[in-house]
Coordinates of C-alpha atoms in Angstrom, one line a residue:
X21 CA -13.1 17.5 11.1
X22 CA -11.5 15.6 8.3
X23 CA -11.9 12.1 10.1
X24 CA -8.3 11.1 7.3
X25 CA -6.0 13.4 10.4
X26 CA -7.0 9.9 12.5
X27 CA -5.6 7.2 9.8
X28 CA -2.6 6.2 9.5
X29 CA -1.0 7.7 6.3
X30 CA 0.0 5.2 3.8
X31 CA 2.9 6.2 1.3
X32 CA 2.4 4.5 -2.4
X33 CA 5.8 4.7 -4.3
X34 CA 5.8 9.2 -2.6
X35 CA 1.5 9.4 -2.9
X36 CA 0.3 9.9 0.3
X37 CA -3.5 9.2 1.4
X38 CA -4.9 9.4 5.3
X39 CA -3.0 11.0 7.7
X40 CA -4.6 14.6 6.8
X41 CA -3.1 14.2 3.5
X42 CA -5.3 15.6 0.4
X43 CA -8.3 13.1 -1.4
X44 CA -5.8 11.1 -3.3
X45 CA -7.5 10.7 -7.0
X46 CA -6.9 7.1 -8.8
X47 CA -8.5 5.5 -12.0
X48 CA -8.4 2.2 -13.7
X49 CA -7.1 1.4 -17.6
X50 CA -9.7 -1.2 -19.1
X51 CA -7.1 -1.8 -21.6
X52 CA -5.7 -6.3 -22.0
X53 CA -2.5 -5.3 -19.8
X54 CA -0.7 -7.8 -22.1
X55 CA -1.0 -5.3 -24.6
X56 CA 1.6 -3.0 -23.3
X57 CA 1.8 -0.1 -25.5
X58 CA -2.0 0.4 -25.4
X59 CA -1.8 -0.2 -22.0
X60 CA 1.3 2.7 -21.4
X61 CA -0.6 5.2 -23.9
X62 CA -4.1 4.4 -21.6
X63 CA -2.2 5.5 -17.9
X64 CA -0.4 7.9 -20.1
X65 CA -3.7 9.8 -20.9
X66 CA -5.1 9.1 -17.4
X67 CA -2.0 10.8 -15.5
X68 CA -2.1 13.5 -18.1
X69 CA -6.0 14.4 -16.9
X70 CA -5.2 14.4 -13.4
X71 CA -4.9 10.7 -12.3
X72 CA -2.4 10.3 -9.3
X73 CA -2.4 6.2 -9.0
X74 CA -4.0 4.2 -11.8
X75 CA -4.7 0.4 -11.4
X76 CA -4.6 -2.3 -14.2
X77 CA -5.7 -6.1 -14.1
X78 CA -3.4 -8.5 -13.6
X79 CA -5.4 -11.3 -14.3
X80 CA -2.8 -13.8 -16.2
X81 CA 0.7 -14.7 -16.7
X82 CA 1.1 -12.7 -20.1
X83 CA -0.4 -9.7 -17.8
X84 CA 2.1 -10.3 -15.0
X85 CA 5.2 -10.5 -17.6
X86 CA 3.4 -6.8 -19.1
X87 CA 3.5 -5.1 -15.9
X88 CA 7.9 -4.5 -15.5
X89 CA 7.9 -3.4 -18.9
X90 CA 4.8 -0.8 -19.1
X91 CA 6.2 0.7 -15.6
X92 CA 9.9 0.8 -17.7
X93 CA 8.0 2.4 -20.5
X94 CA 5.9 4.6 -18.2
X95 CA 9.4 5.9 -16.9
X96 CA 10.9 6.6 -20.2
X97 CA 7.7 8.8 -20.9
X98 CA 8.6 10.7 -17.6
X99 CA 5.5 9.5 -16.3
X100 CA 6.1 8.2 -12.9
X101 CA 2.4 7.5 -11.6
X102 CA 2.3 4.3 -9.2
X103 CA 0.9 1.5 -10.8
X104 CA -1.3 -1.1 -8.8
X105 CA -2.2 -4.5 -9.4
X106 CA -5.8 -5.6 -9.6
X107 CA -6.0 -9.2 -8.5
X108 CA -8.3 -11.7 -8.3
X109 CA -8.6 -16.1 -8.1
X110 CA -5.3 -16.5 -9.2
X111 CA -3.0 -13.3 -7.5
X112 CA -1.3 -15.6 -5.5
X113 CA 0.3 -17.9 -7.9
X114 CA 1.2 -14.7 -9.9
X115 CA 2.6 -13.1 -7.6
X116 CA 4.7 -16.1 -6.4
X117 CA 5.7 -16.6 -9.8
X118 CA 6.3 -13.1 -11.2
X119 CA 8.9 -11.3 -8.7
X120 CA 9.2 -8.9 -11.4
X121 CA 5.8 -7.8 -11.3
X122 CA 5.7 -7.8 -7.6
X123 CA 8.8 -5.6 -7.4
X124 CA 7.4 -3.2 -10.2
X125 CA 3.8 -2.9 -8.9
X126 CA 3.6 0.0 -6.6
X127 CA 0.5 -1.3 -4.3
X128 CA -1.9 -4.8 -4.3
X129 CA -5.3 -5.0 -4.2
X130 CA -6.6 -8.1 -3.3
X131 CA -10.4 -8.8 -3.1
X132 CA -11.7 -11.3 0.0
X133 CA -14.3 -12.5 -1.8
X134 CA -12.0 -14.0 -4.8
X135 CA -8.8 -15.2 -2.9
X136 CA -10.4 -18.8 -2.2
X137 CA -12.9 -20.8 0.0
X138 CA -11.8 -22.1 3.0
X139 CA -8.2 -23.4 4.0
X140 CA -7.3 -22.5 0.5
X141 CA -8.4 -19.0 1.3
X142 CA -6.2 -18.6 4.2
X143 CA -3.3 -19.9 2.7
X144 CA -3.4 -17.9 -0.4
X145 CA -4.3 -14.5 1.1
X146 CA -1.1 -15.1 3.6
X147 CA 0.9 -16.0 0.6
X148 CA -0.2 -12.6 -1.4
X149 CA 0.2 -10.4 1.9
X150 CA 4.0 -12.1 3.0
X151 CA 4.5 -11.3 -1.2
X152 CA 4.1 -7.8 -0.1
X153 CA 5.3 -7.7 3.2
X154 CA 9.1 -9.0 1.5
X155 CA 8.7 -6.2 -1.4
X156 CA 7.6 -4.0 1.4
X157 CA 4.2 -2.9 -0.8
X158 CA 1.0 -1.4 0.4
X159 CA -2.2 -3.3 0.0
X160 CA -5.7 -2.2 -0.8
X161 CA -8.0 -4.9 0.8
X162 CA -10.9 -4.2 -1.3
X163 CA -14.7 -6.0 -0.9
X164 CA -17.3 -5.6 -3.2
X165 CA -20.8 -6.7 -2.2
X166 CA -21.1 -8.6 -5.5
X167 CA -18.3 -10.8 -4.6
X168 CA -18.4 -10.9 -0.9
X169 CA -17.2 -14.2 0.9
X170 CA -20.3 -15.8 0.2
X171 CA -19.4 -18.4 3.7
X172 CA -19.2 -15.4 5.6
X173 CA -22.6 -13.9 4.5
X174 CA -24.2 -17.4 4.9
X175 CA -23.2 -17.8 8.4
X176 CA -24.2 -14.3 9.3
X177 CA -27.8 -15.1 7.4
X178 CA -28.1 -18.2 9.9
X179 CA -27.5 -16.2 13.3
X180 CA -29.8 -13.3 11.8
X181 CA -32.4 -15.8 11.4
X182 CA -32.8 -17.2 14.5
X183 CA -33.0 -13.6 16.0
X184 CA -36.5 -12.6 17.4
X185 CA -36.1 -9.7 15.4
X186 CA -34.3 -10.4 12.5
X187 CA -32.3 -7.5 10.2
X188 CA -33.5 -7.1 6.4
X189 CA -31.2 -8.7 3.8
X190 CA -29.8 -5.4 2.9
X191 CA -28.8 -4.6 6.5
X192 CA -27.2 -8.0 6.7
X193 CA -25.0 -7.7 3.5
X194 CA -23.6 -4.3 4.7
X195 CA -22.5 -6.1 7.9
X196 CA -21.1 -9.0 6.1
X197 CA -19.1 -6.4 3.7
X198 CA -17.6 -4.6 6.9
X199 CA -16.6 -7.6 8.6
X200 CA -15.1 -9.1 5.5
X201 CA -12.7 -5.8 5.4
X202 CA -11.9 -6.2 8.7
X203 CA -11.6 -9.1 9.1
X204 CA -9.2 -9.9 6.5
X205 CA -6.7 -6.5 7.4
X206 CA -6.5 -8.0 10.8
X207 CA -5.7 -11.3 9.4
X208 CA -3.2 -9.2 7.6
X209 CA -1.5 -7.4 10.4
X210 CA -1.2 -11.0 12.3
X211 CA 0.8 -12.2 9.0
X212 CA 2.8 -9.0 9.7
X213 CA 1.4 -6.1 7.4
X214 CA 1.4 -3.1 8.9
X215 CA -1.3 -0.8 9.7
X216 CA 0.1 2.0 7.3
X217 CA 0.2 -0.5 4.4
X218 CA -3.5 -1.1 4.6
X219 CA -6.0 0.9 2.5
X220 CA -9.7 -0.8 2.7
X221 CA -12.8 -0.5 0.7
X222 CA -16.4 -1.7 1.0
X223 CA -17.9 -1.0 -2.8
X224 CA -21.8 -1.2 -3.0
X225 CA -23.6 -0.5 -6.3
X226 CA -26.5 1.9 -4.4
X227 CA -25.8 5.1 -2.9
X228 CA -27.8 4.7 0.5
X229 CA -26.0 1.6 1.0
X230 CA -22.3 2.8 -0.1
X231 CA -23.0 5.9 2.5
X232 CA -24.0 3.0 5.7
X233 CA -21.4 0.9 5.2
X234 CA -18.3 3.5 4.9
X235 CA -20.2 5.4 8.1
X236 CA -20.1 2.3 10.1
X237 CA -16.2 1.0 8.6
X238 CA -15.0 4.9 9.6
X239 CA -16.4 4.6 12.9
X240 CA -14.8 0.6 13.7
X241 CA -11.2 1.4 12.0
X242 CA -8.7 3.5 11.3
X243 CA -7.0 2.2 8.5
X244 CA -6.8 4.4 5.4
X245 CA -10.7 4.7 3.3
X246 CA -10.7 4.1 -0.8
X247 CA -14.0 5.3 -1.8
X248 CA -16.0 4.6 -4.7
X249 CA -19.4 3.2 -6.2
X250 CA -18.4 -0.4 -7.6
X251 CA -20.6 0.4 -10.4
X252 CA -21.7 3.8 -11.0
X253 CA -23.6 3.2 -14.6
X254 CA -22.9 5.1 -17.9
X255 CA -23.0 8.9 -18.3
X256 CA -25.1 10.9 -16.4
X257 CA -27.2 8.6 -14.1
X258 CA -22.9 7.4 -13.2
X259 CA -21.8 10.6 -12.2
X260 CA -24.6 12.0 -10.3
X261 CA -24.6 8.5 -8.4
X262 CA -20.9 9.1 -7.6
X263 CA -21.3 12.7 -6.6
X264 CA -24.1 12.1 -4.3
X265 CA -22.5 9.0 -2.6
X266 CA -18.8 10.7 -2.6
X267 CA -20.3 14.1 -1.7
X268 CA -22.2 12.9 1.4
X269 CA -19.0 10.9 2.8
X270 CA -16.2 13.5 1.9
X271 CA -18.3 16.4 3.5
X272 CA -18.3 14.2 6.6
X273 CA -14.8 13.9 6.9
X274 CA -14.7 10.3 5.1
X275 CA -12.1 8.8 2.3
X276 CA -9.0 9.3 1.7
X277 CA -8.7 8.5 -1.8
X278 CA -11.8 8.1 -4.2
X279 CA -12.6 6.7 -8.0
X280 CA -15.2 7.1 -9.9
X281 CA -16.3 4.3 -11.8
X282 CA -18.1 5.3 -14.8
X283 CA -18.9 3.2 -18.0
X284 CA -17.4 4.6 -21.0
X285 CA -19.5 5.5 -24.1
X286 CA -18.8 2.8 -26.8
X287 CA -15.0 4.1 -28.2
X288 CA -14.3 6.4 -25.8
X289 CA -11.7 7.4 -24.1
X290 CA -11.1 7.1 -20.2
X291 CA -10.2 10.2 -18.8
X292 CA -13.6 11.3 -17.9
X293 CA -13.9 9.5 -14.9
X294 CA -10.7 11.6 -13.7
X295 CA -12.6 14.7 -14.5
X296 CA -15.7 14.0 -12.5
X297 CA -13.2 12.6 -9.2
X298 CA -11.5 15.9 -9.5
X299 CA -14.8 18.0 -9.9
X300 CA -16.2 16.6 -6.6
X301 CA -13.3 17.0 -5.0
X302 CA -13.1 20.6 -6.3
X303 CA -16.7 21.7 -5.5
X304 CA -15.9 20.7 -2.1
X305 CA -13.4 22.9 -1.3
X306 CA -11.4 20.4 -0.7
X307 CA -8.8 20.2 -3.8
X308 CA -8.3 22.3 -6.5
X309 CA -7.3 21.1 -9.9
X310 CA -8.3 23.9 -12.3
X311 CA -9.8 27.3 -12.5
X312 CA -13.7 27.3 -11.9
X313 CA -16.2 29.4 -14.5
X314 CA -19.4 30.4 -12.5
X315 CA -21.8 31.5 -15.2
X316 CA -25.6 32.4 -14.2
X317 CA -28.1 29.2 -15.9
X318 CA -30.3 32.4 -17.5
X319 CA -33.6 33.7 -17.3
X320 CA -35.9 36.2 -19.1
X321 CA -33.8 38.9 -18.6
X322 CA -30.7 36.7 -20.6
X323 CA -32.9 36.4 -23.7
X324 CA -29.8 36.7 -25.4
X325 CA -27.2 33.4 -25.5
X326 CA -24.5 35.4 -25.4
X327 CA -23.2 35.5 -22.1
X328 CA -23.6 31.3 -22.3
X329 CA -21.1 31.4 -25.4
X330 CA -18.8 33.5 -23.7
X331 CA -19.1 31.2 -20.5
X332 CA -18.0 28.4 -22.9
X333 CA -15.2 30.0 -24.8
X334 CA -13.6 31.0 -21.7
X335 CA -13.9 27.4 -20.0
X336 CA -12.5 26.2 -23.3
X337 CA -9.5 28.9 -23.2
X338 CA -8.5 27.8 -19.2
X339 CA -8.8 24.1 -20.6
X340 CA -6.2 24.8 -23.4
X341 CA -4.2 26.9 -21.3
X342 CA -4.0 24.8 -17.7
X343 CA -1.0 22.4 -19.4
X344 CA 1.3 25.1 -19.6
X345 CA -0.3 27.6 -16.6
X346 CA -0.3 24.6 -13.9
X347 CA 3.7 24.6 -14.7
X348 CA 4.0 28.3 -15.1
X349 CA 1.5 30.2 -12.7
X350 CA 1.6 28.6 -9.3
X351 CA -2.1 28.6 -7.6
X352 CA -4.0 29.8 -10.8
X353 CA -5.8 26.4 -10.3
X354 CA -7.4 28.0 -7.5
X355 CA -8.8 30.8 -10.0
X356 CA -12.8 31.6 -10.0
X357 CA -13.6 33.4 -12.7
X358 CA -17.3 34.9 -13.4
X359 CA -19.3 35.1 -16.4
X360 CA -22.8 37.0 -15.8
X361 CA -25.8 37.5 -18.3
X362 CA -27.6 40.7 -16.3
X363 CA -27.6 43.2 -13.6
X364 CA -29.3 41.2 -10.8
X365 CA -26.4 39.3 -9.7
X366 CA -23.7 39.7 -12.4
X367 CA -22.2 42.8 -10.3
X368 CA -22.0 40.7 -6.7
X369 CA -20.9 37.5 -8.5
X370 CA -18.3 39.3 -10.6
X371 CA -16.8 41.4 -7.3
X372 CA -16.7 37.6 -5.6
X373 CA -14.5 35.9 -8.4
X374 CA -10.6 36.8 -9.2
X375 CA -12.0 37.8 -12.3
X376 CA -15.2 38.7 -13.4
X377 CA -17.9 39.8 -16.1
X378 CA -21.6 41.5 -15.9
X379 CA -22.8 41.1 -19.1
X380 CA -26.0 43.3 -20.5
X381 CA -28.8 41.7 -19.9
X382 CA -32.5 42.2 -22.3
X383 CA -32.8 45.8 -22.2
X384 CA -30.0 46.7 -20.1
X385 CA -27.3 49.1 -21.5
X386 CA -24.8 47.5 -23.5
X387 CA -21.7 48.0 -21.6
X388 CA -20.1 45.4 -19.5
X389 CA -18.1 46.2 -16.2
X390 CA -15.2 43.9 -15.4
X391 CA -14.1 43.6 -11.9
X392 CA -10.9 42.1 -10.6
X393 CA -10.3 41.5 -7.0
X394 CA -13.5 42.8 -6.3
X395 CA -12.8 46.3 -8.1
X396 CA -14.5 47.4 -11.2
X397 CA -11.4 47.8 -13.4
X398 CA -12.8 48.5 -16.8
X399 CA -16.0 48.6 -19.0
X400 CA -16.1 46.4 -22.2
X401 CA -18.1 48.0 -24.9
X402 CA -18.8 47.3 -28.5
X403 CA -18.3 44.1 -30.6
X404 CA -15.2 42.8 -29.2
X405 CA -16.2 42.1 -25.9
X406 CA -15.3 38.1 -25.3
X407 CA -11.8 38.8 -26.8
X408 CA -10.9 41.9 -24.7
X409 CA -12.5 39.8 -21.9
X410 CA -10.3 36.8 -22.4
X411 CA -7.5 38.9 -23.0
X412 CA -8.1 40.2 -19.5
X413 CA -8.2 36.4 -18.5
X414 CA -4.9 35.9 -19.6
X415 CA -3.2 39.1 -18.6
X416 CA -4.5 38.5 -14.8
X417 CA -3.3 35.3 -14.4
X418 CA 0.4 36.2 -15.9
X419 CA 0.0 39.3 -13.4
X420 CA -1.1 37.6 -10.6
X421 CA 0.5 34.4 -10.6
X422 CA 3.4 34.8 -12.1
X423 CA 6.3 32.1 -10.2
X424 CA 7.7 34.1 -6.9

């Protein structure tokens, strides 16, 4: 069971996460927020690929004074994706300062480990949570073991040690993380947040670590889970380290919203960390975002690289086309369709998609059956086959999704 029916839902400006609501997805702009027009066109791009909250820094008063005029800007784009601040060291003397950006942000999140030692700490974590108590705003209390409350892990390092069998370091530092979440939301609940305002994370950088801490935090709380590695890496190695740690928590009924945080190429662009969130979520089961090609990796049989081409074109063709289709055809993101390169399982794969393929494999004869709904409907000959195919694409979904 999806352990998010047992949390508390928590609304941010009409996006729901916990309460059995769906994996909310959320990204960050890397943009300088002062710069508000590259900071608009960067959420801009990010909503348009799928985000559903984005986060900026707030990290100054020039970014503070940004933040009422990229949400007005945001607006006049029609793009009405919450915004949350990012704050850290100095949030609370922003915030004080800035009612603006308080009133225009639509969520907080403050990090422990960066608020301030001691009495200061204290004081400035109640002024930032009564901030968004009076602008009634949700807050993501968010640790990161690379900035944890370093008087906390200390004092937790000096009881360990005097244990007769004391933990490992790692062990330690996952306890320290937990209790610095919970700690500080029931600090916040005492100033008078309440539970449905608080979303908490516990970022580690390794997966076996990011899976042992969010077991133990769902099993101690109920407040809503953000998930996420607090550093996945670049390319690749960054998205198979989210997908395993994501993957293992989500499938156990853990998180309620995720991000993956993945280190752009040199001059890229953002979106693709949005891509990946909503592929893990997709090959779940538990969200769908856009239709799915299965396509056969190939084998002796597929000497030919045709069927991959045609895989390709048509995951190129749903690409173009899911702007207009998500608007127009209601459900097609749920679409599977199959491209196969032989006999073996090109038949049973096609009659298990909405829409499918069996290519001739090396030898085979060189007709290709199409099945829809599980019924062979046609058989493709000759050298047209990947347009009459797509064709086919495109006349289903107008057929089978088409509004009411």
């Amino acid at each position: 069971m999806n352990q998010s029916t047992n949390r508390p839902s928590v609304d941010v400006a009409g996006v729901n996460m916990g309460g059995g609501a769906p994996v909310v997805v959320q990204s960050m702009t890397n943009t300088d927020t002062a710069d508000i027009a590259a900071t608009v066109a960067q959420i801009k791009l990010l909503h348009d690929s799928g985000s559903e909250l984005v986060r900026i820094t707030v990290n100054n008063d020039a970014a503070a004074r940004a933040v009422p005029h990229i949400v007005e800007q945001l607006a006049e784009l029609d793009c009405h994706v919450p915004i949350v601040g990012d704050f850290h060291f100095n949030g609370h003397k922003l915030l004080g300062q800035h009612e603006a950006c308080a009133r225009a942000l639509a969520k907080f999140r403050i990090n422990p480990g960066n608020v301030g030692h001691g009495r200061k700490r204290d004081r400035q974590f109640s002024d930032m949570v009564e901030i968004a108590c009076r602008h009634d705003k949700p807050v993501r209390i968010g640790v990161n073991w690379g900035s944890l409350d370093q008087q906390l892990l200390a004092g937790m390092l000096t009881r360990n040690a005097n244990l007769a069998d004391p933990l490992s370091l790692a062990a330690i530092t996952r306890q320290a993380v937990i209790e610095s979440a919970l700690n500080s939301a029931a600090f916040a609940e005492d100033i008078g947040l309440a539970a449905n305002r608080i979303v908490i994370s516990c970022k580690m950088s390794r997966v076996p670590d990011l899976v042992k801490v969010y077991q133990g935090l769902a099993q101690r709380c109920r407040y809503a889970l953000h998930l996420g590695l607090t550093e996945a890496g670049m390319g690749d190695p960054g998205v198979i380290a989210s997908s395993a740690a994501l993957a293992i928590l989500l499938n156990l009924g853990i998180g309620d919203t995720i991000r993956v945080s993945l280190t752009p190429e040199p001059g890229a662009t953002r979106e693709r960390e949005v891509k990946v969130a909503q592929q893990i979520l997709q090959s779940l089961g538990l969200r769908s975002f856009a239709p799915s090609v299965t396509a056969c990796p190939g084998c002796g049989r597929t000497t030919s690289e045709y069927f991959q081409v045609l895989a390709k074109r048509i995951q190129h063709e749903l690409d173009a086309s899911m702007p207009t289709w998500k608007h127009r055809y209601p459900g097609v993101e749920s679409m599977k369709v199959a491209v196969m390169g032989c006999v073996v399982n090109g038949p049973g794969e096609s009659k298990h998609a909405n829409i499918g393929i069996s290519l001739p494999g090396t030898g085979e004869q060189p007709v290709a059956p199409v099945y829809q709904d599980g019924q062979k409907t046609v058989t493709l000959k000759g050298d047209n086959i990947a347009g009459e195919f797509i064709a086919l694409v495109k006349e289903y979904v107008e057929t089978r999704y088409k509004a009411g």
